[in-house]
CSV table of C-alpha atoms in Angstrom, one decimal:
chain,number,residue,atom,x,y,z
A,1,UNK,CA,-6.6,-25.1,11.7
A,2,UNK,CA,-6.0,-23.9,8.2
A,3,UNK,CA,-6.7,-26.8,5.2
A,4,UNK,CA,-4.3,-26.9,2.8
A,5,UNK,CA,-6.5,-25.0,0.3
A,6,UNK,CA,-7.4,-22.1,2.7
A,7,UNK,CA,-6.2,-18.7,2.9
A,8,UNK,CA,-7.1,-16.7,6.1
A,9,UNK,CA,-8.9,-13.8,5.6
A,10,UNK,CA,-8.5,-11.2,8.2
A,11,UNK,CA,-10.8,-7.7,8.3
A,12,UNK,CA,-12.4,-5.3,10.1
A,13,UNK,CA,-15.9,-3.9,9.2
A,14,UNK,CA,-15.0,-0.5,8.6
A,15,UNK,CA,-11.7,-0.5,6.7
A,16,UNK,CA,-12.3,0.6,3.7
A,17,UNK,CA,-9.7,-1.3,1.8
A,18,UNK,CA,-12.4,-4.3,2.6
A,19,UNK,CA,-14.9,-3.5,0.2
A,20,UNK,CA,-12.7,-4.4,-2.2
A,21,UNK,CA,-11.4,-7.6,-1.3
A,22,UNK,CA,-15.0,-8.9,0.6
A,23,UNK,CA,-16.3,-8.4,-2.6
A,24,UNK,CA,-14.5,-10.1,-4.8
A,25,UNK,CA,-13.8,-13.1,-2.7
A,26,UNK,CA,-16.5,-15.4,-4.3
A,27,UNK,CA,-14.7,-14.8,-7.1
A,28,UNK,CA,-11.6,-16.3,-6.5
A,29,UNK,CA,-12.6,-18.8,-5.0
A,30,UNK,CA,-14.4,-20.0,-8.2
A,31,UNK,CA,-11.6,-18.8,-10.1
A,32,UNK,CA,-8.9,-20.5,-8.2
A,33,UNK,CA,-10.4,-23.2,-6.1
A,34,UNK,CA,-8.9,-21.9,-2.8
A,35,UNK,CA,-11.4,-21.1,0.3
A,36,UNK,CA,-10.9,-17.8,2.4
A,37,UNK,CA,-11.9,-18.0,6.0
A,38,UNK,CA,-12.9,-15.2,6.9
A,39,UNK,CA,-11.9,-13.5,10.5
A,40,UNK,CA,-13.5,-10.6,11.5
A,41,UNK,CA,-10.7,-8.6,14.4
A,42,UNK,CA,-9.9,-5.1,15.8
A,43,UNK,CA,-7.9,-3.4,13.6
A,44,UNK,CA,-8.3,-0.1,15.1
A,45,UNK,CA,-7.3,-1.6,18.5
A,46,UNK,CA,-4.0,-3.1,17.2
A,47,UNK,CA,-3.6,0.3,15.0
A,48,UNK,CA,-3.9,2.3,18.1
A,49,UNK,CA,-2.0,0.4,20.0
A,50,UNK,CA,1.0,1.6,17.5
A,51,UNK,CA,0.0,4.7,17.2
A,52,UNK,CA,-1.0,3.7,13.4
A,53,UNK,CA,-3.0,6.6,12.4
A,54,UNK,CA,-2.6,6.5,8.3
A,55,UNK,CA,-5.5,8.8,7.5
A,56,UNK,CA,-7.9,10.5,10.3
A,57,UNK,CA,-5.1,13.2,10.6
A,58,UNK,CA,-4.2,13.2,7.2
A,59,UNK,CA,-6.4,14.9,4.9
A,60,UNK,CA,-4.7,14.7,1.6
A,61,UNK,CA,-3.5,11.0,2.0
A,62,UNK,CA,-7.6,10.7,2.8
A,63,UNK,CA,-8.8,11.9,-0.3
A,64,UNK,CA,-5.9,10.3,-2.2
A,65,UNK,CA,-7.0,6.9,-0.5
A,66,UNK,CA,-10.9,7.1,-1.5
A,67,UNK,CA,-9.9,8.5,-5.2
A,68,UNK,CA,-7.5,5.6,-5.1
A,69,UNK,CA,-10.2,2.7,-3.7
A,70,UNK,CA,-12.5,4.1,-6.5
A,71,UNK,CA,-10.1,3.7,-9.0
A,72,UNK,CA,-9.7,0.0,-8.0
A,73,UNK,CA,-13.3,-0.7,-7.9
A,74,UNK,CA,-13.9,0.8,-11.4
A,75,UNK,CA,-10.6,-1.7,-11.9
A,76,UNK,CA,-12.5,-5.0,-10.7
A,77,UNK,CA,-15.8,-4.0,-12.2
A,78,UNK,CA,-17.2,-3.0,-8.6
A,79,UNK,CA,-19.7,-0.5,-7.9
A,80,UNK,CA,-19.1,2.3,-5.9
A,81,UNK,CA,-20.6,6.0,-4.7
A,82,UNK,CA,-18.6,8.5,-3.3
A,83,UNK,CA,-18.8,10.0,-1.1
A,84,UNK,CA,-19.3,7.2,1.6
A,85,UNK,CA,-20.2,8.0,4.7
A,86,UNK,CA,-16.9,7.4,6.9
A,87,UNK,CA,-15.6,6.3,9.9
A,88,UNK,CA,-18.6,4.2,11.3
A,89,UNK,CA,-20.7,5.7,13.7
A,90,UNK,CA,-21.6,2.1,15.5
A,91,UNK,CA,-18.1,0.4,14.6
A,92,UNK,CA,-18.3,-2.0,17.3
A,93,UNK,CA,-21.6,-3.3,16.8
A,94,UNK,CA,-20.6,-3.8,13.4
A,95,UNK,CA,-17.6,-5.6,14.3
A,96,UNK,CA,-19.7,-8.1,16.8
A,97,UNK,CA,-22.4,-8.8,14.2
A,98,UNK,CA,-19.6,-10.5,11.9
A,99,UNK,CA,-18.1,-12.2,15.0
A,100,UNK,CA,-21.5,-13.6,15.1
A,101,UNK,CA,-21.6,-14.2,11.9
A,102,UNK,CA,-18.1,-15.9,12.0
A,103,UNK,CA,-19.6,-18.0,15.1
A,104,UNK,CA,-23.1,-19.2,12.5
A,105,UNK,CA,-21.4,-19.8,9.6
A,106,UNK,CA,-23.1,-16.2,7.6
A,107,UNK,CA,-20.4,-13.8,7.9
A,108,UNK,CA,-18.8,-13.9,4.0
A,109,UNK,CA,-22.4,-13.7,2.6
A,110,UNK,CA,-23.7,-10.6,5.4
A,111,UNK,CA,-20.3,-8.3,5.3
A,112,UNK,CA,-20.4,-9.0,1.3
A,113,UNK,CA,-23.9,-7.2,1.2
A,114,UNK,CA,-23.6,-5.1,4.0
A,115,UNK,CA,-20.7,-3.2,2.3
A,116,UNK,CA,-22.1,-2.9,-0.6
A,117,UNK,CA,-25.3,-1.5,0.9
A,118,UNK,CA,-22.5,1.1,2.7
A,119,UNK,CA,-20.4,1.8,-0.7
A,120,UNK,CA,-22.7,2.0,-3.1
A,121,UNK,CA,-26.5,3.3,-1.2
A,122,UNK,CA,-24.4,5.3,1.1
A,123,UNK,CA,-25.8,3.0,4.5
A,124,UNK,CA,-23.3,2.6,7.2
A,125,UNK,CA,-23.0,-1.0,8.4
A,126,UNK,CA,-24.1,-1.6,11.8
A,127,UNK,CA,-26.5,1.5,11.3
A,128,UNK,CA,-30.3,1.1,10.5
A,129,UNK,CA,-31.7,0.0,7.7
A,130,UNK,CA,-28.2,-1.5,6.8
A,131,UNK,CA,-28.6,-4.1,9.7
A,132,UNK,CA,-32.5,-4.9,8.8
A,133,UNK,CA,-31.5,-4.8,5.5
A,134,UNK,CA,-28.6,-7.3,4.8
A,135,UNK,CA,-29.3,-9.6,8.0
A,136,UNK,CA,-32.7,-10.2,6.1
A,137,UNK,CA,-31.0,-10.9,2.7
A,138,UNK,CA,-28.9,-13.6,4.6
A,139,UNK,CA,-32.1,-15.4,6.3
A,140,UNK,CA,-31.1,-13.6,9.9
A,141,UNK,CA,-33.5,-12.2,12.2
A,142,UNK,CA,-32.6,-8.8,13.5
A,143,UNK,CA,-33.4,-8.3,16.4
A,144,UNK,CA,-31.9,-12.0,18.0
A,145,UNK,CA,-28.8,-11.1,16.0
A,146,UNK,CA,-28.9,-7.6,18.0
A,147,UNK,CA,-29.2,-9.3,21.4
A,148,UNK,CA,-26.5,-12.2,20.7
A,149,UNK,CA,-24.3,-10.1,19.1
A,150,UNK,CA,-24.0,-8.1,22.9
A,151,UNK,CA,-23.5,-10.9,24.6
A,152,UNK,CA,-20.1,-11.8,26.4
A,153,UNK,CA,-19.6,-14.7,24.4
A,154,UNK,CA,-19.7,-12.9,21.2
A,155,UNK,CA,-17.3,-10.1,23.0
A,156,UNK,CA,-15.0,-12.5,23.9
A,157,UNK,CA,-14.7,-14.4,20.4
A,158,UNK,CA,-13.8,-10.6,19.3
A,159,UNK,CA,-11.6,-10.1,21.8
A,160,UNK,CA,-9.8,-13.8,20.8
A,161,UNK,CA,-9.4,-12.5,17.1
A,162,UNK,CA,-7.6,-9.5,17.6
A,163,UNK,CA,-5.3,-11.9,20.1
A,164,UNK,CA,-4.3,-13.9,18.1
A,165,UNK,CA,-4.2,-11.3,14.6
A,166,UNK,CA,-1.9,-9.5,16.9
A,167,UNK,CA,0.5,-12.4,17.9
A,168,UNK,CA,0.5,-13.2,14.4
A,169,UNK,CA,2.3,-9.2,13.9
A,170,UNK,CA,-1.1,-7.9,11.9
A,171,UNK,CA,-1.4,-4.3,12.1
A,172,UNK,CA,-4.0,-3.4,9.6
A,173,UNK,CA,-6.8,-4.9,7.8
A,174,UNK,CA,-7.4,-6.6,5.3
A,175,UNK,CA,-4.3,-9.1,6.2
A,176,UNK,CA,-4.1,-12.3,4.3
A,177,UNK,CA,-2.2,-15.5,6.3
A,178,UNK,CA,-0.6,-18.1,3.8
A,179,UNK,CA,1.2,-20.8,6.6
A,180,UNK,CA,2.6,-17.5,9.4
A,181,UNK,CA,3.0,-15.6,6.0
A,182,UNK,CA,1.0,-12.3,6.0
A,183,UNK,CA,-0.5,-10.0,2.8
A,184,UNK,CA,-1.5,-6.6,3.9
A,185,UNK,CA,-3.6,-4.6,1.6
A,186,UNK,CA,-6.1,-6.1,-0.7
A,187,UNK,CA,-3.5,-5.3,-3.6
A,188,UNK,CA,-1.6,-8.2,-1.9
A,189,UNK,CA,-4.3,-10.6,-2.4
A,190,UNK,CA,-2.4,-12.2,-5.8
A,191,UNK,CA,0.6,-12.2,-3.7
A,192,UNK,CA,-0.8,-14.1,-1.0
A,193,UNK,CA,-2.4,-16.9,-3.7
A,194,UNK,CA,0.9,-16.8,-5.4
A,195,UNK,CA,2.3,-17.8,-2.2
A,196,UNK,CA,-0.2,-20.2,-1.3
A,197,UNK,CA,1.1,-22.3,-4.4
A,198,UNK,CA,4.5,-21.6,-3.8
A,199,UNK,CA,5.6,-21.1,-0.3
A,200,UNK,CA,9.5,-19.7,-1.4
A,201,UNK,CA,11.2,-17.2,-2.5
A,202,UNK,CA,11.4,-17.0,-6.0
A,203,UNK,CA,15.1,-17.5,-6.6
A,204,UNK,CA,17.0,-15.4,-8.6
B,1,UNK,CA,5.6,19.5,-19.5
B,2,UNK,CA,4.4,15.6,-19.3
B,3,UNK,CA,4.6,14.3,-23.1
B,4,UNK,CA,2.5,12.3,-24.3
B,5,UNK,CA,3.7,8.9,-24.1
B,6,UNK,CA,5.6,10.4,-20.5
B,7,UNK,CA,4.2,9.5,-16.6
B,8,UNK,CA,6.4,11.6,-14.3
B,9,UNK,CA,8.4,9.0,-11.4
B,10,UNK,CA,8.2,11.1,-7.8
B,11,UNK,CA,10.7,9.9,-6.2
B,12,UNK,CA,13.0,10.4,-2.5
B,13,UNK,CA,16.6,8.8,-2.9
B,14,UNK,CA,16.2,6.9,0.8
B,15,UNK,CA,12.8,5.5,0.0
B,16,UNK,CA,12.7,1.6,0.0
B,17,UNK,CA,9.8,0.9,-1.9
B,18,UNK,CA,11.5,2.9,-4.6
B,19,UNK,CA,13.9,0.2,-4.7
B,20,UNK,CA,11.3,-2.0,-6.7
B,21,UNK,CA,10.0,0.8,-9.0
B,22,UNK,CA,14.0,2.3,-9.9
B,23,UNK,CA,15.1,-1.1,-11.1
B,24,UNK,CA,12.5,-1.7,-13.4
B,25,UNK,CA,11.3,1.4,-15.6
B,26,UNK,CA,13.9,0.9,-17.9
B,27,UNK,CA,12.2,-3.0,-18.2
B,28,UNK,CA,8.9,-1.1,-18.5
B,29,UNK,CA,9.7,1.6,-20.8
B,30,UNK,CA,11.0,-1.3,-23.0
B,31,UNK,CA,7.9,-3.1,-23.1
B,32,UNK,CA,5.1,-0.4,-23.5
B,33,UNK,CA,7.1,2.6,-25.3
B,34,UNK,CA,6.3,4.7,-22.5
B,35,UNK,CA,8.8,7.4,-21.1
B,36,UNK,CA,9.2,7.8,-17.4
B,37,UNK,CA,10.2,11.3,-16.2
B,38,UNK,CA,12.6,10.9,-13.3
B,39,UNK,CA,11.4,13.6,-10.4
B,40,UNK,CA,13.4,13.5,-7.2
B,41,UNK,CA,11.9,15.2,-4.5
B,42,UNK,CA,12.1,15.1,-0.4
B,43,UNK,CA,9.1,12.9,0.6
B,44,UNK,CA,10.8,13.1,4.0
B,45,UNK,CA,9.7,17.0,4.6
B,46,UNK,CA,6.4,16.6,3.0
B,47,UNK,CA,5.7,13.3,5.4
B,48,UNK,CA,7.1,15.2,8.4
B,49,UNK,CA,4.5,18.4,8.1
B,50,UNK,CA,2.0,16.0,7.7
B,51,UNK,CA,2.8,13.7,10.6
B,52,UNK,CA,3.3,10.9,8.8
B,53,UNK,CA,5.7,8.1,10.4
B,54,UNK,CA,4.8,5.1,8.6
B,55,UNK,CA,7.6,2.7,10.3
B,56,UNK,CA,10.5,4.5,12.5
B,57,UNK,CA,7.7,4.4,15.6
B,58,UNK,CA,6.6,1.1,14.0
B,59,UNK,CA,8.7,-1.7,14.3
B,60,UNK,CA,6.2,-4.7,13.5
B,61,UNK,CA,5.2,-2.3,10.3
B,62,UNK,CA,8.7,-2.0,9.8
B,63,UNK,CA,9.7,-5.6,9.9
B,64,UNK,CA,6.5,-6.1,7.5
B,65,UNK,CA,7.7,-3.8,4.9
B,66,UNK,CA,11.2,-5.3,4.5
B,67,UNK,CA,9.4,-8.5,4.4
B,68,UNK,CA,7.2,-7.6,1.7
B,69,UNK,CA,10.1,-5.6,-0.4
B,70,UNK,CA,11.9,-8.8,-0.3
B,71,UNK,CA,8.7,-10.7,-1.7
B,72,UNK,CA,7.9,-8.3,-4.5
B,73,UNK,CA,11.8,-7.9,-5.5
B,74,UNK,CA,11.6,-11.8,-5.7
B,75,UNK,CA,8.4,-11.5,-7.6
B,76,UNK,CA,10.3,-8.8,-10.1
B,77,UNK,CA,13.0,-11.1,-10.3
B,78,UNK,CA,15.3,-8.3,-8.4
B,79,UNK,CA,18.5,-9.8,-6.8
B,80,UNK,CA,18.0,-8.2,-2.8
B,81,UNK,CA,20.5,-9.0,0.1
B,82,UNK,CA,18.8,-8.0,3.7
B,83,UNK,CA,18.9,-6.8,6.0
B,84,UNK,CA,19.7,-3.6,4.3
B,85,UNK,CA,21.4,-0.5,6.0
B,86,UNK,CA,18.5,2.1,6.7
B,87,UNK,CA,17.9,4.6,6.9
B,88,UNK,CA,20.5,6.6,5.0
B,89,UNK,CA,23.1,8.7,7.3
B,90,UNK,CA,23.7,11.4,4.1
B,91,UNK,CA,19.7,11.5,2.8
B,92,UNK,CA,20.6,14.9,2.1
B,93,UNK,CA,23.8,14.4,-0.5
B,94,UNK,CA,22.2,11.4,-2.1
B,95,UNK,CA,19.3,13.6,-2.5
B,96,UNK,CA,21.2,16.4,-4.2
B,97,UNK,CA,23.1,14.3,-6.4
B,98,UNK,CA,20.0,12.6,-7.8
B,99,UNK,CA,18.9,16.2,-8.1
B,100,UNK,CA,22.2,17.2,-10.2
B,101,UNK,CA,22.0,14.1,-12.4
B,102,UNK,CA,18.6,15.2,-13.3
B,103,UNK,CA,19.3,18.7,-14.6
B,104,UNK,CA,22.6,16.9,-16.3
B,105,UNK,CA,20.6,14.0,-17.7
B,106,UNK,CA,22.4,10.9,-15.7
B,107,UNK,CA,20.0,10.6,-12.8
B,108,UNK,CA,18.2,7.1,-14.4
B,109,UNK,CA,20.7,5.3,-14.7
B,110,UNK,CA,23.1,6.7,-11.3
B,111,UNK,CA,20.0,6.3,-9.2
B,112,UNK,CA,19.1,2.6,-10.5
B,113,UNK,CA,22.6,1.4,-9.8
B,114,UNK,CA,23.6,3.2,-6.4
B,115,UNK,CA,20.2,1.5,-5.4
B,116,UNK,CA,20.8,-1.8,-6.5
B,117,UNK,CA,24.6,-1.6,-4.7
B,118,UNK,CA,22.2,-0.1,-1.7
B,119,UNK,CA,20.2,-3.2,-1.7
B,120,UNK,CA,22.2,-6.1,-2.8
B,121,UNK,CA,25.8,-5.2,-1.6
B,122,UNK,CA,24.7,-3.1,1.5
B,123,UNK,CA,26.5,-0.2,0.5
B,124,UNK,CA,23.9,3.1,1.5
B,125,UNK,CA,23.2,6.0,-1.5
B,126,UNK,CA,25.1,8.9,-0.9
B,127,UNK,CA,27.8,7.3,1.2
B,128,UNK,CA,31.3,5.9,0.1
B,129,UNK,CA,31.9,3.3,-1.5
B,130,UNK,CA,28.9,4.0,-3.2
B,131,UNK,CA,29.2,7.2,-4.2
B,132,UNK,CA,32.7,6.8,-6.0
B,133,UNK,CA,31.3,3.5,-7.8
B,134,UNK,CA,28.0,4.5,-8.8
B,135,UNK,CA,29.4,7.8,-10.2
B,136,UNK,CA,32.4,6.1,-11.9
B,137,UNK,CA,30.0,3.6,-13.7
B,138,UNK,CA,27.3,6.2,-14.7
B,139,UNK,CA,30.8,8.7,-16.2
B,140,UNK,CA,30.5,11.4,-13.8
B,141,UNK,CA,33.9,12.7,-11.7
B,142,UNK,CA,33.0,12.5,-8.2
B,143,UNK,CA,34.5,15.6,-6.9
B,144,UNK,CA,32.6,17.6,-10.0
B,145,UNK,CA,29.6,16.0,-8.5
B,146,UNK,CA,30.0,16.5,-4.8
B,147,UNK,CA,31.3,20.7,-5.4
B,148,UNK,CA,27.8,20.5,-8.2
B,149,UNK,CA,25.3,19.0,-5.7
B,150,UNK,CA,26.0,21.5,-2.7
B,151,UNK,CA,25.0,24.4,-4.5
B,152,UNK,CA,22.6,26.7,-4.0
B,153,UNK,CA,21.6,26.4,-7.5
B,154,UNK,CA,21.0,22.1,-7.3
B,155,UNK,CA,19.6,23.1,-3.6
B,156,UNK,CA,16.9,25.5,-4.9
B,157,UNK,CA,15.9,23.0,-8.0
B,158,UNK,CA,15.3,20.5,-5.2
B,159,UNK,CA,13.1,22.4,-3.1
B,160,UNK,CA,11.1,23.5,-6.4
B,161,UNK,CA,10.7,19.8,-7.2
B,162,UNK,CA,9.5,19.3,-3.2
B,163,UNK,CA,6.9,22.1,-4.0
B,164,UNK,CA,5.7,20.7,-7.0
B,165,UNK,CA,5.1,17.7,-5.5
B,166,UNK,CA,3.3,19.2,-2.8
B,167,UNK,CA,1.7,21.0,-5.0
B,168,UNK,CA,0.5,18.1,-6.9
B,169,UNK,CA,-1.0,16.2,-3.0
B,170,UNK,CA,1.8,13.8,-3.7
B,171,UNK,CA,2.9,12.8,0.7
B,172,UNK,CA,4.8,9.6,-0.2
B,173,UNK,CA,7.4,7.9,-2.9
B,174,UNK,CA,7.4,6.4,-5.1
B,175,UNK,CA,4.3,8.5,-6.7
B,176,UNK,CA,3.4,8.2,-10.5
B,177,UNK,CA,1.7,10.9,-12.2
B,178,UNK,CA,-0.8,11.2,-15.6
B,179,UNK,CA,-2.1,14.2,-16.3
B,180,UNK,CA,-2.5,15.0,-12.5
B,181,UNK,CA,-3.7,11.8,-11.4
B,182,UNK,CA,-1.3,10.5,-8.6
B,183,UNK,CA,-0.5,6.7,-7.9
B,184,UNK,CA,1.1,6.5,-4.8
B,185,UNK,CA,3.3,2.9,-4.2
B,186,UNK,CA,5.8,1.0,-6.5
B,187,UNK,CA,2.7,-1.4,-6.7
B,188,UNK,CA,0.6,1.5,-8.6
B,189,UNK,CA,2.4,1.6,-11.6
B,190,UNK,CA,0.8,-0.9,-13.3
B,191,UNK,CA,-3.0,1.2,-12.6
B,192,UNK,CA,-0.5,4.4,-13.6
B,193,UNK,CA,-0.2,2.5,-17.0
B,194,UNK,CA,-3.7,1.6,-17.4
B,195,UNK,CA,-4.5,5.3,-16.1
B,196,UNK,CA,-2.2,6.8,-19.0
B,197,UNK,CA,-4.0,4.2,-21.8
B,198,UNK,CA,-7.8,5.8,-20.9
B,199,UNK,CA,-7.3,8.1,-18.7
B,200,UNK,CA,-10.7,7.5,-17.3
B,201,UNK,CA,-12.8,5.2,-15.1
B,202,UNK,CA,-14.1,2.0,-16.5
B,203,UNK,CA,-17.8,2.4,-16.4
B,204,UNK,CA,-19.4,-0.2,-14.5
């Protein structure tokens, strides 16, 4: 159940829109006293599903997006390398390792570092040394993360996400919820607030 | 050629999102002394080659994006009645006219207010009643303008404004442009303007 103060966060390790919002989340939550909760889902599923392909066949609107991300990082102060290395080779490990995450209580603090590792030192998440790497920084031991991360459990948790992200009409990530009302694109994140502390229409 | 204080406005008569960006240059303008040059083009053909559908395949994406245009109009302060007809039965015409007032010098303010009848009385660009009353309120004779915008001569200037956008990697309107640098979405102006006051990225 969502508190009154919290904003759900919905992602997928590997959009690349979620650098920018996973990494300016601690942020505004000291800034505005809200809490995300962060929900790690399959965007790619629910984007296939709808044929939603905005970029792999796209090359123009490609480069346009990653000129367009660095732009906004160099807008929020945020470090960034291009090229990154991009799609993920091991997007689904990736995806279960937040899940797991999501399950312990670490995933804000591991996707936070592991992207940066991936957007600024060129390591892909989910890929060696990324995973040594960051799930040391958060106190995690690699190699039980590894094995519980496979398990069915953690599969099925993943598999519950993108459920119920897809009942509630996501179609791409990052998606912010405000009470059934969803923010997609990290440039809606002050919409989404805005929301949070209205929860109208403005009226004209 | 761009002036100095000018960022060129790509823009497809038919776009939504174009709704939010043609109803409030002239606020803009007013408040940072920039000029916006008004450049209508057919994002439609340059989408098409690409394969780019964002939502007449889509219909959750679709339902989002009237959604979220309904949001940010509110957030503008921007009176909007949906559900709004869509998508336009004469793209073409209202192209061509836009196209017309542009070499005449009337295509800010007759694009602005055949919109905002578009979106708040439900009455579609480029179709009567529209067309009569936006034309009327803007000084132009509609039958000039109709016998003008089916020439070969308005026809040709539109295609060279397609190719210059192509040209240019712009795929989508509305798309702002400094010195080369694209900004593709109503909600990239505001990085447009930054872009156009340093014109570089903000060292981190």
């Amino acid at each position: 159940m969502s508190q009154s103060n919290t904003i759900d966060f919905w992602f997928t390790v590997g959009s690349t829109y979620t650098y920018l919002t996973a990494s300016r989340l601690h942020q505004v939550e000291a800034a505005t006293g809200l809490r995300f909760r962060w929900r790690p889902f399959n965007a790619r599923e629910i984007m296939q599903e709808m044929n939603n392909i905005p970029f792999a066949t796209k090359p123009i609107k490609l480069a346009y997006m990653w000129r367009d991300i660095e732009r906004r990082a160099s807008k929020y102060g945020l470090p960034i390398k291009v090229p990154i290395p991009y799609p993920l080779k091991n997007f689904d490990l990736a995806s279960r390792v937040a899940v797991l995450g999501e399950i312990e209580g670490w995933c804000a603090d591991y996707v936070r570092i592991s992207y940066r590792r991936w957007f600024v030192e060129g390591k892909e998440v989910g890929t060696e040394p990324n995973l040594s790497e960051s799930l040391s920084e958060v106190g995690q031991d690699k190699n039980r993360v590894l094995q519980a991360a496979n398990t069915e459990r953690v599969g099925r948790a993943y598999d519950d996400n993108t459920s119920e992200a897809r009942r509630l009409n996501i179609f791409g990530a990052p998606t912010f919820v405000v009470r059934g009302e969803c923010f997609w694109g990290d440039d809606r994140l002050e919409d989404a607030i805005a929301w949070h502390a209205r929860a109208t229409l403005k009226p004209i």
